[in-house]
Coordinates of N, CA and C in Angstrom, one line a residue:
Chain A
D26 N 0.8 -1.2 0.0 CA 0.0 0.0 0.0 C 0.9 1.2 0.0
A27 N 0.4 2.3 -0.7 CA 1.1 3.5 -0.7 C 1.1 4.2 0.7
K28 N 2.2 4.9 1.0 CA 2.3 5.6 2.3 C 1.6 6.9 2.2
T29 N 1.0 7.4 3.2 CA 0.4 8.7 3.3 C 1.1 9.6 4.2
T30 N 1.0 10.9 4.0 CA 1.6 11.9 4.9 C 0.5 12.9 5.2
Q31 N 0.3 13.2 6.5 CA -0.7 14.1 7.0 C -0.1 15.0 8.0
P32 N -0.5 16.3 8.1 CA 0.0 17.1 9.2 C -0.5 16.6 10.6
P33 N 0.4 16.7 11.6 CA 0.0 16.1 12.9 C -1.2 16.7 13.6
S34 N -1.4 18.0 13.3 CA -2.5 18.7 14.0 C -3.0 19.9 13.2
M35 N -4.2 20.2 13.4 CA -4.9 21.4 12.8 C -5.9 21.9 13.7
D36 N -6.2 23.2 13.6 CA -7.3 23.8 14.3 C -8.3 24.4 13.3
C37 N -9.5 24.5 13.7 CA -10.6 25.0 12.9 C -11.6 25.7 13.8
A38 N -12.1 26.8 13.3 CA -13.2 27.5 14.1 C -14.5 26.8 13.8
E39 N -15.3 26.7 14.9 CA -16.7 26.2 14.8 C -17.5 26.9 13.7
G40 N -18.1 26.1 12.9 CA -19.0 26.7 11.8 C -18.2 26.9 10.5
R41 N -16.9 26.9 10.6 CA -16.1 27.1 9.3 C -15.8 25.7 8.7
A42 N -15.4 25.8 7.5 CA -15.0 24.5 6.8 C -13.6 24.0 7.3
A43 N -13.5 22.8 7.5 CA -12.2 22.2 7.9 C -11.7 21.4 6.7
N44 N -10.5 21.8 6.3 CA -9.8 21.2 5.1 C -8.6 20.4 5.5
L45 N -8.7 19.1 5.5 CA -7.6 18.2 5.9 C -6.9 17.6 4.8
P46 N -5.6 18.0 4.6 CA -4.8 17.5 3.5 C -4.2 16.1 3.7
C47 N -3.9 15.4 2.6 CA -3.2 14.1 2.7 C -2.4 14.0 1.4
N48 N -1.1 13.7 1.6 CA -0.2 13.4 0.4 C -0.1 11.9 0.3
H49 N -0.2 11.4 -0.9 CA 0.0 10.0 -1.2 C 0.6 9.9 -2.6
S50 N 1.9 10.4 -2.7 CA 2.5 10.6 -4.0 C 2.9 9.3 -4.7
T51 N 2.9 8.2 -3.9 CA 3.3 6.9 -4.6 C 2.0 6.0 -4.8
I52 N 0.9 6.6 -4.8 CA -0.4 5.8 -5.0 C -0.4 5.2 -6.4
S53 N -0.9 3.9 -6.4 CA -1.0 3.2 -7.7 C -2.4 3.4 -8.2
G54 N -2.5 3.1 -9.5 CA -3.8 3.3 -10.2 C -5.0 2.6 -9.7
N55 N -4.8 1.5 -9.0 CA -5.9 0.7 -8.4 C -6.1 0.9 -6.9
E56 N -5.4 1.9 -6.4 CA -5.6 2.1 -4.9 C -6.6 3.2 -4.7
Y57 N -7.5 3.0 -3.7 CA -8.5 3.9 -3.3 C -7.9 4.8 -2.1
V58 N -8.5 5.9 -2.0 CA -8.2 6.8 -0.8 C -9.4 6.7 0.2
Y59 N -9.1 6.3 1.4 CA -10.1 6.2 2.4 C -9.8 7.2 3.5
W60 N -10.9 7.7 4.1 CA -10.8 8.5 5.3 C -11.6 8.0 6.4
Y61 N -11.0 7.9 7.6 CA -11.7 7.5 8.8 C -11.4 8.6 9.9
R62 N -12.2 8.6 10.9 CA -11.9 9.5 12.1 C -12.1 8.7 13.3
Q63 N -11.4 9.1 14.4 CA -11.5 8.5 15.7 C -11.6 9.5 16.8
I64 N -12.8 9.5 17.3 CA -13.0 10.4 18.5 C -12.5 9.6 19.7
H65 N -12.0 10.4 20.7 CA -11.3 9.9 21.8 C -12.0 8.6 22.4
S66 N -11.2 7.5 22.5 CA -11.6 6.3 23.2 C -12.8 5.6 22.4
Q67 N -13.0 5.9 21.2 CA -14.0 5.2 20.4 C -13.3 4.5 19.2
G68 N -14.0 3.6 18.6 CA -13.4 2.9 17.4 C -13.4 3.9 16.2
P69 N -12.6 3.6 15.2 CA -12.5 4.5 14.0 C -13.9 4.5 13.3
Q70 N -14.3 5.6 12.8 CA -15.5 5.8 12.1 C -15.3 6.1 10.6
Y71 N -15.8 5.3 9.7 CA -15.7 5.5 8.3 C -16.3 6.8 7.9
I72 N -15.6 7.6 7.0 CA -16.2 8.9 6.6 C -16.5 8.8 5.1
I73 N -15.5 8.5 4.3 CA -15.7 8.5 2.8 C -14.5 7.9 2.1
H74 N -14.7 7.5 0.9 CA -13.6 7.0 0.1 C -13.8 7.3 -1.4
G75 N -12.7 7.2 -2.2 CA -12.8 7.5 -3.6 C -11.6 7.0 -4.3
L76 N -11.7 6.9 -5.6 CA -10.7 6.4 -6.5 C -10.0 7.5 -7.2
K77 N -10.8 8.2 -8.1 CA -10.2 9.4 -8.8 C -11.2 10.5 -8.9
N78 N -12.4 10.3 -8.8 CA -13.4 11.4 -8.9 C -13.6 11.9 -7.5
N79 N -14.1 13.2 -7.4 CA -14.4 13.8 -6.1 C -15.7 13.1 -5.6
E80 N -15.8 13.0 -4.3 CA -17.0 12.3 -3.7 C -17.5 13.2 -2.6
T81 N -18.8 13.1 -2.4 CA -19.5 13.8 -1.4 C -20.6 12.9 -0.7
N82 N -20.6 12.9 0.6 CA -21.7 12.3 1.3 C -22.2 13.2 2.4
E83 N -23.1 12.7 3.3 CA -23.7 13.5 4.3 C -22.7 14.0 5.3
M84 N -21.5 13.4 5.4 CA -20.5 13.8 6.4 C -19.5 14.8 5.8
A85 N -19.0 14.5 4.6 CA -17.9 15.2 4.1 C -17.8 15.2 2.6
S86 N -16.8 15.9 2.1 CA -16.4 15.8 0.6 C -15.0 15.4 0.5
L87 N -14.7 14.7 -0.5 CA -13.3 14.2 -0.8 C -12.9 14.8 -2.1
I88 N -11.8 15.6 -2.1 CA -11.3 16.1 -3.4 C -10.0 15.5 -3.6
I89 N -9.9 14.8 -4.8 CA -8.6 14.1 -5.2 C -8.0 14.9 -6.4
T90 N -6.8 15.2 -6.3 CA -6.1 15.9 -7.4 C -6.1 15.1 -8.7
E91 N -5.9 15.7 -9.8 CA -6.0 15.0 -11.1 C -4.9 13.9 -11.2
D92 N -3.7 14.2 -10.6 CA -2.6 13.3 -10.7 C -2.7 12.2 -9.5
R93 N -3.7 12.4 -8.7 CA -4.0 11.5 -7.6 C -2.9 11.4 -6.5
K94 N -2.0 12.4 -6.5 CA -0.9 12.3 -5.5 C -1.3 13.0 -4.2
S95 N -2.4 13.6 -4.2 CA -2.9 14.2 -2.9 C -4.4 14.3 -2.9
S96 N -4.9 14.5 -1.7 CA -6.4 14.6 -1.6 C -6.7 15.5 -0.4
T97 N -7.9 16.0 -0.3 CA -8.3 16.9 0.8 C -9.7 16.4 1.3
L98 N -9.8 16.2 2.5 CA -11.1 15.9 3.1 C -11.7 17.3 3.6
I99 N -12.9 17.5 3.2 CA -13.6 18.8 3.6 C -14.8 18.5 4.5
L100 N -14.8 19.0 5.7 CA -16.0 19.1 6.6 C -16.6 20.4 6.4
P101 N -17.7 20.6 5.8 CA -18.2 21.9 5.3 C -18.5 22.9 6.5
H102 N -19.0 22.4 7.6 CA -19.4 23.3 8.7 C -19.0 22.6 10.0
A103 N -17.7 22.7 10.4 CA -17.2 21.9 11.5 C -18.0 22.3 12.8
T104 N -18.2 21.3 13.6 CA -18.8 21.5 14.9 C -17.8 20.9 16.0
L105 N -18.1 21.2 17.2 CA -17.2 20.8 18.3 C -17.1 19.2 18.3
R106 N -18.2 18.6 17.9 CA -18.2 17.1 17.8 C -17.3 16.5 16.7
D107 N -16.8 17.4 15.8 CA -15.9 16.9 14.8 C -14.4 16.8 15.3
T108 N -14.2 17.3 16.5 CA -12.8 17.2 17.1 C -12.5 15.7 17.2
A109 N -11.4 15.3 16.5 CA -11.0 13.9 16.4 C -9.7 13.8 15.7
V110 N -9.2 12.5 15.7 CA -8.0 12.2 14.8 C -8.5 11.7 13.5
Y111 N -8.1 12.3 12.4 CA -8.5 11.9 11.1 C -7.4 11.2 10.4
Y112 N -7.7 10.0 9.8 CA -6.8 9.1 9.2 C -7.1 9.0 7.7
C113 N -6.0 9.2 6.9 CA -6.1 9.1 5.4 C -5.4 7.8 5.1
I114 N -6.0 6.9 4.4 CA -5.4 5.5 4.1 C -5.6 5.3 2.6
V115 N -4.6 4.7 2.0 CA -4.8 4.2 0.6 C -4.7 2.7 0.6
R116 N -5.5 2.1 -0.1 CA -5.5 0.6 -0.2 C -6.2 0.1 -1.5
V117 N -5.8 -1.1 -1.9 CA -6.4 -1.7 -3.0 C -7.6 -2.5 -2.5
V118 N -8.7 -2.2 -3.1 CA -9.9 -2.9 -2.8 C -10.3 -3.9 -3.9
P119 N -10.6 -5.1 -3.7 CA -10.8 -5.7 -2.4 C -9.6 -6.6 -1.9
H120 N -8.5 -6.5 -2.7 CA -7.4 -7.5 -2.4 C -6.7 -7.3 -1.1
N121 N -6.4 -6.1 -0.8 CA -5.7 -5.9 0.5 C -6.7 -5.9 1.6
N122 N -6.4 -6.7 2.6 CA -7.4 -6.9 3.6 C -7.1 -6.1 4.9
D123 N -5.9 -5.7 5.1 CA -5.6 -4.9 6.2 C -5.5 -3.4 5.8
M124 N -5.7 -2.6 6.7 CA -5.6 -1.1 6.4 C -4.4 -0.6 7.2
R125 N -3.5 0.2 6.6 CA -2.4 0.7 7.3 C -2.7 2.1 7.8
F126 N -2.9 2.2 9.0 CA -3.2 3.6 9.6 C -1.9 4.2 10.0
G127 N -1.7 5.5 9.7 CA -0.6 6.3 10.1 C -1.0 6.9 11.4
A128 N -0.3 8.0 11.7 CA -0.6 8.8 13.0 C -1.8 9.7 12.8
G129 N -2.2 10.0 11.6 CA -3.3 10.9 11.4 C -3.1 12.3 11.7
T130 N -4.2 13.1 11.5 CA -4.2 14.5 11.9 C -5.2 14.7 13.0
R131 N -4.7 15.3 14.1 CA -5.6 15.7 15.2 C -6.2 17.0 14.9
L132 N -7.5 17.0 14.6 CA -8.3 18.2 14.3 C -9.0 18.7 15.6
T133 N -8.7 19.9 16.0 CA -9.4 20.5 17.1 C -10.3 21.6 16.6
V134 N -11.6 21.5 16.8 CA -12.6 22.5 16.5 C -12.8 23.4 17.7
K135 N -12.6 24.7 17.5 CA -12.6 25.6 18.6 C -13.9 26.5 18.5
P136 N -14.5 26.8 19.7 CA -15.7 27.7 19.6 C -15.3 29.1 19.2
Chain B
D12 N -29.0 -1.0 10.2 CA -27.8 -1.8 10.6 C -27.6 -1.7 12.1
T13 N -27.5 -2.8 12.8 CA -26.8 -2.7 14.1 C -25.3 -2.8 13.7
G14 N -24.6 -2.0 14.5 CA -23.1 -1.9 14.2 C -22.4 -3.1 14.7
V15 N -21.1 -3.0 14.6 CA -20.2 -4.0 15.2 C -20.2 -3.8 16.7
S16 N -20.3 -4.9 17.5 CA -20.3 -4.8 18.9 C -19.1 -5.6 19.5
Q17 N -18.6 -5.2 20.6 CA -17.4 -5.8 21.2 C -17.7 -6.0 22.7
D18 N -17.2 -7.1 23.3 CA -17.4 -7.3 24.7 C -16.2 -8.0 25.3
P19 N -15.7 -7.6 26.5 CA -16.2 -6.4 27.2 C -15.6 -5.1 26.6
R20 N -16.0 -4.0 27.2 CA -15.5 -2.7 26.7 C -14.2 -2.4 27.4
H21 N -14.1 -2.9 28.6 CA -12.8 -2.7 29.4 C -12.5 -4.0 30.1
K22 N -11.2 -4.3 30.2 CA -10.7 -5.5 30.9 C -9.4 -5.1 31.6
I23 N -9.4 -5.4 32.9 CA -8.2 -5.2 33.7 C -7.8 -6.6 34.2
T24 N -6.5 -7.0 34.0 CA -6.1 -8.3 34.4 C -4.7 -8.2 34.9
K25 N -4.3 -9.3 35.6 CA -2.9 -9.3 36.1 C -2.0 -10.0 35.1
R26 N -0.8 -9.7 35.1 CA 0.2 -10.3 34.2 C 0.2 -11.8 34.4
G27 N 0.2 -12.5 33.3 CA 0.2 -14.0 33.3 C -1.2 -14.6 33.2
Q28 N -2.2 -13.8 33.3 CA -3.6 -14.4 33.2 C -4.0 -14.4 31.7
N29 N -5.0 -15.2 31.4 CA -5.5 -15.3 30.0 C -6.8 -14.5 29.9
V30 N -7.0 -13.8 28.8 CA -8.2 -13.0 28.6 C -8.7 -13.4 27.2
T31 N -10.1 -13.2 27.1 CA -10.8 -13.5 25.8 C -11.7 -12.3 25.6
F32 N -11.7 -11.9 24.3 CA -12.6 -10.8 23.9 C -13.5 -11.4 22.8
R33 N -14.7 -10.8 22.7 CA -15.6 -11.2 21.7 C -16.0 -10.0 20.8
C34 N -16.2 -10.4 19.5 CA -16.7 -9.4 18.5 C -17.9 -10.0 17.8
D35 N -18.9 -9.2 17.7 CA -20.1 -9.5 16.8 C -20.1 -8.6 15.7
P36 N -19.9 -9.1 14.5 CA -19.9 -8.2 13.3 C -21.3 -7.8 12.8
I37 N -21.3 -6.9 11.9 CA -22.6 -6.5 11.2 C -23.1 -7.8 10.5
S38 N -24.4 -8.1 10.6 CA -24.9 -9.5 10.4 C -24.6 -9.9 8.9
E39 N -24.7 -9.1 7.9 CA -24.5 -9.6 6.6 C -23.0 -9.5 6.1
H40 N -22.1 -9.2 7.0 CA -20.7 -9.0 6.7 C -20.0 -10.4 6.9
N41 N -19.3 -10.9 5.8 CA -18.6 -12.1 6.0 C -17.1 -12.0 6.3
R42 N -16.6 -10.8 6.3 CA -15.2 -10.5 6.6 C -15.1 -9.9 8.0
L43 N -14.2 -10.3 8.8 CA -14.0 -9.8 10.1 C -12.5 -9.6 10.4
Y44 N -12.1 -8.5 11.0 CA -10.8 -8.1 11.2 C -10.5 -7.8 12.7
W45 N -9.3 -8.0 13.1 CA -8.9 -7.6 14.5 C -7.7 -6.7 14.3
Y46 N -7.7 -5.6 15.1 CA -6.6 -4.6 15.1 C -6.2 -4.3 16.5
R47 N -5.0 -3.9 16.7 CA -4.6 -3.4 18.1 C -4.2 -2.0 18.0
Q48 N -4.5 -1.2 19.0 CA -4.1 0.2 19.0 C -3.5 0.6 20.3
T49 N -2.3 1.1 20.3 CA -1.6 1.6 21.5 C -1.7 3.1 21.6
L50 N -1.5 3.6 22.7 CA -1.7 5.1 23.0 C -0.9 5.9 22.0
G51 N -1.6 6.8 21.3 CA -1.0 7.8 20.4 C -0.7 7.2 19.0
Q52 N -1.0 6.0 18.8 CA -0.7 5.4 17.5 C -2.0 5.0 16.8
G53 N -1.9 4.9 15.5 CA -3.1 4.4 14.7 C -3.3 2.9 14.9
P54 N -4.4 2.3 14.6 CA -4.6 0.9 14.7 C -3.7 0.1 13.8
E55 N -3.3 -1.1 14.3 CA -2.4 -2.0 13.6 C -3.1 -3.3 13.4
F56 N -3.1 -3.8 12.1 CA -3.8 -5.0 11.7 C -3.2 -6.2 12.5
L57 N -4.0 -7.1 12.9 CA -3.6 -8.3 13.6 C -3.9 -9.6 12.7
T58 N -5.2 -9.7 12.3 CA -5.7 -10.9 11.6 C -7.0 -10.6 11.0
Y59 N -7.4 -11.5 10.1 CA -8.6 -11.3 9.2 C -9.2 -12.7 8.9
F60 N -10.5 -12.7 9.0 CA -11.3 -13.9 8.6 C -12.2 -13.6 7.4
Q61 N -12.4 -14.6 6.6 CA -13.4 -14.6 5.6 C -14.3 -15.8 6.0
N62 N -15.5 -15.5 6.3 CA -16.4 -16.6 6.9 C -15.6 -17.2 8.1
E63 N -15.5 -18.5 8.2 CA -14.8 -19.1 9.4 C -13.3 -19.2 9.1
A64 N -12.8 -19.0 8.0 CA -11.4 -19.2 7.6 C -10.6 -18.0 8.0
Q65 N -9.5 -18.3 8.8 CA -8.6 -17.2 9.1 C -7.5 -17.2 8.0
L66 N -7.6 -16.1 7.2 CA -6.8 -16.0 5.9 C -5.5 -15.3 6.0
E67 N -5.4 -14.4 7.0 CA -4.2 -13.6 7.1 C -3.9 -13.3 8.6
K68 N -2.6 -13.4 8.9 CA -2.1 -13.0 10.2 C -0.9 -12.1 10.2
S69 N -0.9 -11.1 11.0 CA 0.2 -10.2 11.0 C 1.3 -10.8 11.9
R70 N 2.6 -10.4 11.6 CA 3.7 -10.8 12.5 C 3.5 -10.3 13.9
L71 N 2.6 -9.3 14.1 CA 2.3 -8.8 15.4 C 1.6 -9.9 16.3
L72 N 0.9 -10.8 15.6 CA 0.1 -11.8 16.3 C 1.1 -12.9 16.8
S73 N 1.6 -12.8 18.0 CA 2.5 -13.8 18.5 C 1.7 -15.1 18.8
D74 N 2.5 -16.1 19.2 CA 1.8 -17.4 19.4 C 1.0 -17.4 20.7
R75 N 1.1 -16.3 21.5 CA 0.2 -16.2 22.7 C -1.2 -15.7 22.3
F76 N -1.3 -15.3 21.1 CA -2.6 -14.8 20.6 C -3.3 -15.8 19.7
S77 N -4.6 -16.0 19.9 CA -5.3 -16.9 19.0 C -6.7 -16.3 18.8
A78 N -7.1 -16.4 17.5 CA -8.4 -15.9 17.1 C -9.2 -17.0 16.5
E79 N -10.5 -17.0 16.7 CA -11.4 -17.9 16.1 C -12.6 -17.3 15.6
R80 N -13.2 -17.9 14.6 CA -14.6 -17.5 14.2 C -15.3 -18.8 13.8
P81 N -15.7 -19.5 14.7 CA -16.1 -20.9 14.5 C -17.3 -21.1 13.5
K82 N -18.3 -20.3 13.5 CA -19.4 -20.5 12.6 C -19.5 -19.3 11.6
G83 N -18.5 -18.6 11.5 CA -18.5 -17.5 10.5 C -19.3 -16.3 10.9
S84 N -19.7 -16.3 12.2 CA -20.4 -15.1 12.7 C -19.6 -14.3 13.7
F85 N -19.7 -14.6 15.0 CA -18.9 -13.8 16.0 C -17.5 -14.4 16.0
S86 N -16.6 -13.6 16.6 CA -15.2 -14.0 16.7 C -14.7 -13.8 18.1
T87 N -13.7 -14.6 18.5 CA -13.1 -14.4 19.8 C -11.6 -14.2 19.5
L88 N -11.0 -13.3 20.4 CA -9.5 -13.1 20.4 C -9.1 -13.5 21.8
E89 N -8.2 -14.5 21.9 CA -7.7 -14.9 23.2 C -6.2 -14.5 23.3
I90 N -5.8 -13.9 24.5 CA -4.4 -13.7 24.7 C -4.0 -14.5 25.9
Q91 N -3.1 -15.4 25.8 CA -2.6 -16.2 26.9 C -1.4 -15.6 27.5
R92 N -1.3 -15.9 28.8 CA -0.1 -15.4 29.6 C 0.2 -13.9 29.3
T93 N -0.8 -13.1 29.6 CA -0.7 -11.7 29.3 C 0.5 -11.0 29.8
E94 N 1.0 -10.1 29.1 CA 2.2 -9.3 29.5 C 1.8 -7.8 29.5
Q95 N 2.6 -7.0 30.2 CA 2.2 -5.6 30.3 C 2.2 -4.9 28.9
G96 N 3.0 -5.4 28.0 CA 3.0 -4.8 26.7 C 1.8 -5.1 25.9
D97 N 0.9 -6.0 26.4 CA -0.3 -6.3 25.7 C -1.4 -5.3 26.0
S98 N -1.1 -4.4 26.9 CA -2.1 -3.3 27.2 C -2.3 -2.4 26.0
A99 N -3.5 -2.4 25.6 CA -3.9 -1.7 24.3 C -5.4 -1.7 24.2
M100 N -5.8 -1.0 23.1 CA -7.2 -1.1 22.7 C -7.3 -2.2 21.6
Y101 N -8.2 -3.1 21.7 CA -8.3 -4.2 20.7 C -9.6 -3.9 19.9
L102 N -9.5 -3.7 18.6 CA -10.6 -3.2 17.8 C -10.9 -4.3 16.8
C103 N -12.2 -4.4 16.6 CA -12.8 -5.4 15.6 C -13.5 -4.6 14.5
A104 N -13.4 -5.1 13.3 CA -14.1 -4.4 12.2 C -14.7 -5.5 11.3
S105 N -15.7 -5.2 10.5 CA -16.2 -6.1 9.6 C -16.5 -5.5 8.3
S106 N -16.6 -6.3 7.2 CA -16.9 -5.7 5.9 C -17.6 -6.8 5.1
R107 N -18.2 -6.3 4.0 CA -18.7 -7.3 3.0 C -17.6 -7.7 2.1
Q108 N -17.7 -8.8 1.5 CA -16.7 -9.2 0.4 C -17.1 -8.5 -0.8
G109 N -16.1 -8.1 -1.6 CA -16.5 -7.4 -2.9 C -15.8 -6.1 -3.0
L110 N -16.2 -5.4 -4.0 CA -15.5 -4.1 -4.4 C -15.7 -3.0 -3.3
S111 N -16.8 -3.1 -2.6 CA -16.9 -2.0 -1.5 C -15.8 -2.2 -0.5
G112 N -15.8 -3.3 0.2 CA -14.8 -3.5 1.1 C -14.6 -2.6 2.3
T113 N -15.5 -1.7 2.5 CA -15.4 -0.7 3.6 C -15.5 -1.4 4.9
Q114 N -14.5 -1.2 5.7 CA -14.5 -1.8 7.1 C -15.2 -0.9 8.1
Y115 N -16.1 -1.4 8.9 CA -16.8 -0.7 9.9 C -16.3 -1.3 11.3
F116 N -15.9 -0.3 12.1 CA -15.3 -0.7 13.4 C -16.3 -0.7 14.5
G117 N -15.9 -1.6 15.5 CA -16.6 -1.6 16.8 C -16.0 -0.6 17.7
P118 N -16.5 -0.5 19.0 CA -16.1 0.5 19.9 C -14.7 0.1 20.6
G119 N -14.3 -1.2 20.4 CA -13.1 -1.6 21.0 C -13.2 -2.2 22.4
T120 N -12.2 -2.9 22.8 CA -12.0 -3.4 24.1 C -10.7 -2.9 24.7
R121 N -10.7 -2.1 25.7 CA -9.5 -1.6 26.3 C -9.0 -2.6 27.3
L122 N -7.8 -3.1 27.1 CA -7.1 -4.1 28.0 C -6.0 -3.4 28.8
T123 N -6.0 -3.5 30.1 CA -5.0 -3.1 31.0 C -4.4 -4.3 31.7
V124 N -3.1 -4.5 31.5 CA -2.4 -5.6 32.2 C -1.5 -5.0 33.3
L125 N -1.8 -5.4 34.5 CA -1.1 -4.8 35.7 C 0.1 -5.7 36.0

């Protein structure tokens, strides 16, 4: 699996958009980009995934650059409950069965 | 969907004791995964089942660890002769087979070995 690089921490004001970057410069053509988050002492929560097109669901939007070497997770209107560690993972689906989590980005939403 | 459930949520044990954790996956998911997470780190893959078959094991899964999924539904993870280094959160996830492959996690079992 390709390795990902994320900033260790970010702050965001409540009600503003949170933009979380992820670099995956060695991504292969058949690797998907997945985002999970983990609120303190809970299991990771699936947010969104994509291959090359931008994706949107009720939680977030995923923007993948044309060369697929980086992506951005967007939480459009961050709330205090969005404070969590956000993990960006690349994996081949369905062949790779494990997911390689890095250290993630600790997002703190401030009032 | 009822989500993935794990039991117990917390376990405190003394070094040298055996412990067993249970995971109940989402009912229509035939794949089940175990991960371990230590403080400040992301989860690390331990093992994976497709139905009742254990298909993959990480080198992290020492011979003191054993996992089963006897009927392809719930799974158990046993740690024998626990050590203080086994203290961690043990996470279970499940997924459907196929192109989706999205893994959904349970709340985890926090193990503390004294």
